[in-house]
C-alpha positions as MATLAB code, in Angstrom:
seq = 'XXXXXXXXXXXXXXXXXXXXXXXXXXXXXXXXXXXXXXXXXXXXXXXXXXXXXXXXXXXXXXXXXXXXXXXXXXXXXXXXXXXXXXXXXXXXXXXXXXXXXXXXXXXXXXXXXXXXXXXXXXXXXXXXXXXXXXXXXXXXXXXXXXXXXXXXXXXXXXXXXXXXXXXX';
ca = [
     -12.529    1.286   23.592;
     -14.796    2.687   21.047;
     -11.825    4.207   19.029;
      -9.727    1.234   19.217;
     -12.505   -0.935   17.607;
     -12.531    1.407   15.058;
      -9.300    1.404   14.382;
      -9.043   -2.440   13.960;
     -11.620   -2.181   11.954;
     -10.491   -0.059    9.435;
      -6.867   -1.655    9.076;
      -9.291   -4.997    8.158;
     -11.146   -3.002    6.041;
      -7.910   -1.609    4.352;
      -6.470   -5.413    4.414;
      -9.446   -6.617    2.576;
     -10.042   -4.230    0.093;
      -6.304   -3.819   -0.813;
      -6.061   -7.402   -1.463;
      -9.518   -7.435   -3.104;
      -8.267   -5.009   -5.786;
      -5.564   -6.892   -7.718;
      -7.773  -10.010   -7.465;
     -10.152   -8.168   -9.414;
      -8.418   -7.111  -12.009;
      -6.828  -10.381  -12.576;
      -9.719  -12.295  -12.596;
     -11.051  -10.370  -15.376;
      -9.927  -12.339  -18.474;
      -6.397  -13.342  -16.910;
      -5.937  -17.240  -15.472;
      -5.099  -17.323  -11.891;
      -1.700  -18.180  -12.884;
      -1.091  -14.012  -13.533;
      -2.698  -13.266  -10.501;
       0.180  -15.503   -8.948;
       3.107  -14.138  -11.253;
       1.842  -10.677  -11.374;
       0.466  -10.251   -7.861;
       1.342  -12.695   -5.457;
       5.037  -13.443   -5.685;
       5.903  -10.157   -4.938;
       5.804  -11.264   -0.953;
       4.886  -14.419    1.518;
       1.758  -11.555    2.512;
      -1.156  -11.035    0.199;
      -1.426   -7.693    1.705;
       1.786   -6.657    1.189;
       2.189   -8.226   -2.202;
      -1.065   -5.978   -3.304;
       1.029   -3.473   -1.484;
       4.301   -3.602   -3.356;
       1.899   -4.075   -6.912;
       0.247   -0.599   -6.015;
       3.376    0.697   -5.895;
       4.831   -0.198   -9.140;
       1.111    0.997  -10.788;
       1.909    4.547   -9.110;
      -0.745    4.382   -6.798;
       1.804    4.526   -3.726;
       5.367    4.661   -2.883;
       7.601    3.750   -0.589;
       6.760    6.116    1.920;
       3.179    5.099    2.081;
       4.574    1.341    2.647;
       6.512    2.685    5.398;
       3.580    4.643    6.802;
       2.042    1.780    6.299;
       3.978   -0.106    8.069;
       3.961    1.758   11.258;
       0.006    1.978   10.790;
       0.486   -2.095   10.978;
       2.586   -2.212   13.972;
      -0.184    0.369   16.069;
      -2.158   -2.212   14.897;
      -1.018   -5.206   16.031;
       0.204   -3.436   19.622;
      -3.275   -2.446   19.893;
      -4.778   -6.041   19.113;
      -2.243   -7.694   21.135;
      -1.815   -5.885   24.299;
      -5.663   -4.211   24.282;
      -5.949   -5.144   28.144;
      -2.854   -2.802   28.824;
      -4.622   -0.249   26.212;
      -7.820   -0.603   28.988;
      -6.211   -0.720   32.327;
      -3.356    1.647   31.854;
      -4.194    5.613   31.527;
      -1.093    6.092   29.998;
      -1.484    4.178   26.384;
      -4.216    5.570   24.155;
      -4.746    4.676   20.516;
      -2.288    6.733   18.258;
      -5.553    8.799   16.803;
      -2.360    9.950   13.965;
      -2.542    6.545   12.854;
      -6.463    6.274   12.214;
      -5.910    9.269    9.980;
      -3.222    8.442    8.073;
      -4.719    4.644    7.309;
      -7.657    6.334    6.178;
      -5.734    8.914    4.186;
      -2.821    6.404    2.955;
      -6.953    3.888    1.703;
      -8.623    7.098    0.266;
      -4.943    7.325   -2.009;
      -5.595    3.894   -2.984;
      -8.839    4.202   -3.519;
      -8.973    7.385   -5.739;
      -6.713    5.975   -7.708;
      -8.299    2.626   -8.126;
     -11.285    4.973   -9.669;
      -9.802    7.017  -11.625;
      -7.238    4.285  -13.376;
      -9.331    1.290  -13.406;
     -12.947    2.049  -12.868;
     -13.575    5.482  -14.523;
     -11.578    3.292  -17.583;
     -14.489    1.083  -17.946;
     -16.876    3.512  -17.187;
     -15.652    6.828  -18.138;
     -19.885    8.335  -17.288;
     -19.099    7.269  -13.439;
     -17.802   10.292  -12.484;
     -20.433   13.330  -13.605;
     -18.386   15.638  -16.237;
     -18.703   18.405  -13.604;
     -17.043   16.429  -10.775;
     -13.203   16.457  -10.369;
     -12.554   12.598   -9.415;
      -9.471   13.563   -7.367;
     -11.872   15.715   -4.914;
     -14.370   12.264   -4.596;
     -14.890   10.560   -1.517;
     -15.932    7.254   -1.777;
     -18.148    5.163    0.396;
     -15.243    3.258    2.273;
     -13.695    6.256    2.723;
     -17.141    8.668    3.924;
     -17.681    5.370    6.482;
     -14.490    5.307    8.154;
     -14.175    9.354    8.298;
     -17.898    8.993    9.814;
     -16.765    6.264   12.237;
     -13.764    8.457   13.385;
     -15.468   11.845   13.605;
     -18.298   10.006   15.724;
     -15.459    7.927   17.971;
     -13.614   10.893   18.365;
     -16.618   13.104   19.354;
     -16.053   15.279   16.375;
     -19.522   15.358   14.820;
     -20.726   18.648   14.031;
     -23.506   18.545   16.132;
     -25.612   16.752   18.043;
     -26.805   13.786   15.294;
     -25.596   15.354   12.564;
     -24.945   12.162   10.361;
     -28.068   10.510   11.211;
     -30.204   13.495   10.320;
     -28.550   13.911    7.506;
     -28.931   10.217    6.419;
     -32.398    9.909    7.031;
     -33.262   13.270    5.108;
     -31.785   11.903    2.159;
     -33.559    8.351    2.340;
     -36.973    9.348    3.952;
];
């Protein structure tokens, strides 16, 4: 049960912060109206319009739509039938899919840094640091979240030790 929260929670993460991205670079010195044009009538779906814009940027292609879009249908079984994901021992969450909606959001995301952000601030990134190898904080969460649903924390407290030895 723990996983599958997880798991819902991430796709909304990924929902929100895919649509999120376009609207904010639009809303920087462009009208609405672009937003619209640019974004927006690419599909009836915000998500999938933000989807199809990545695309033509480069950020993804059509096989992460597709992955994508069996990601969304795990989803929405999941979401939809969760009592038979409870009662029956035979349907489990698709653990493949977790992975690749964080992989298919840490594509996204790198390349939101490295195209748009590092752009306007080129000192982000130390000069030392290769921003392909970055993992950003949406990203470190929902690997944490997984790794701790799945049992695969390194040992016993691991994250929280190592939180609280860099903030105490």
């Amino acid at each position: 049960m723990v996983a599958i929260s997880l798991f819902i929670t991430a796709f909304e993460m990924f929902k929100n912060r895919i649509i999120e991205k376009p609207e904010i670079f639009f809303s920087d010195g462009f009208d609405h109206d672009q937003y619209k044009s640019e974004v927006l009538s690419r599909s009836k779906s915000p998500l999938y319009s933000s989807l199809l814009w990545f695309k033509e940027m480069g950020a993804i292609d059509d096989t992460d739509i597709k992955t994508f879009d069996a990601i969304r249908k795990h989803r929405n079984e999941v979401t939809h039938e969760l009592h038979s994901f409870i009662s029956d021992a035979k349907k489990n969450l698709d653990v493949e899919k977790f992975q690749e909606l964080i992989a298919l959001f840490w594509e996204i995301e790198k390349w939101w840094l490295i195209n748009f952000e590092m752009v306007i601030n080129p000192d982000m990134v130390p000069e030392n640091i290769d921003p392909e190898k970055v993992i950003l904080g949406p990203i470190w969460s929902l690997q944490l979240m997984l790794d701790i649903a799945l049992g695969n924390e390194p040992k016993e407290g691991y994250y929280y030790n190592e939180f609280t030895k860099k903030h105490t």
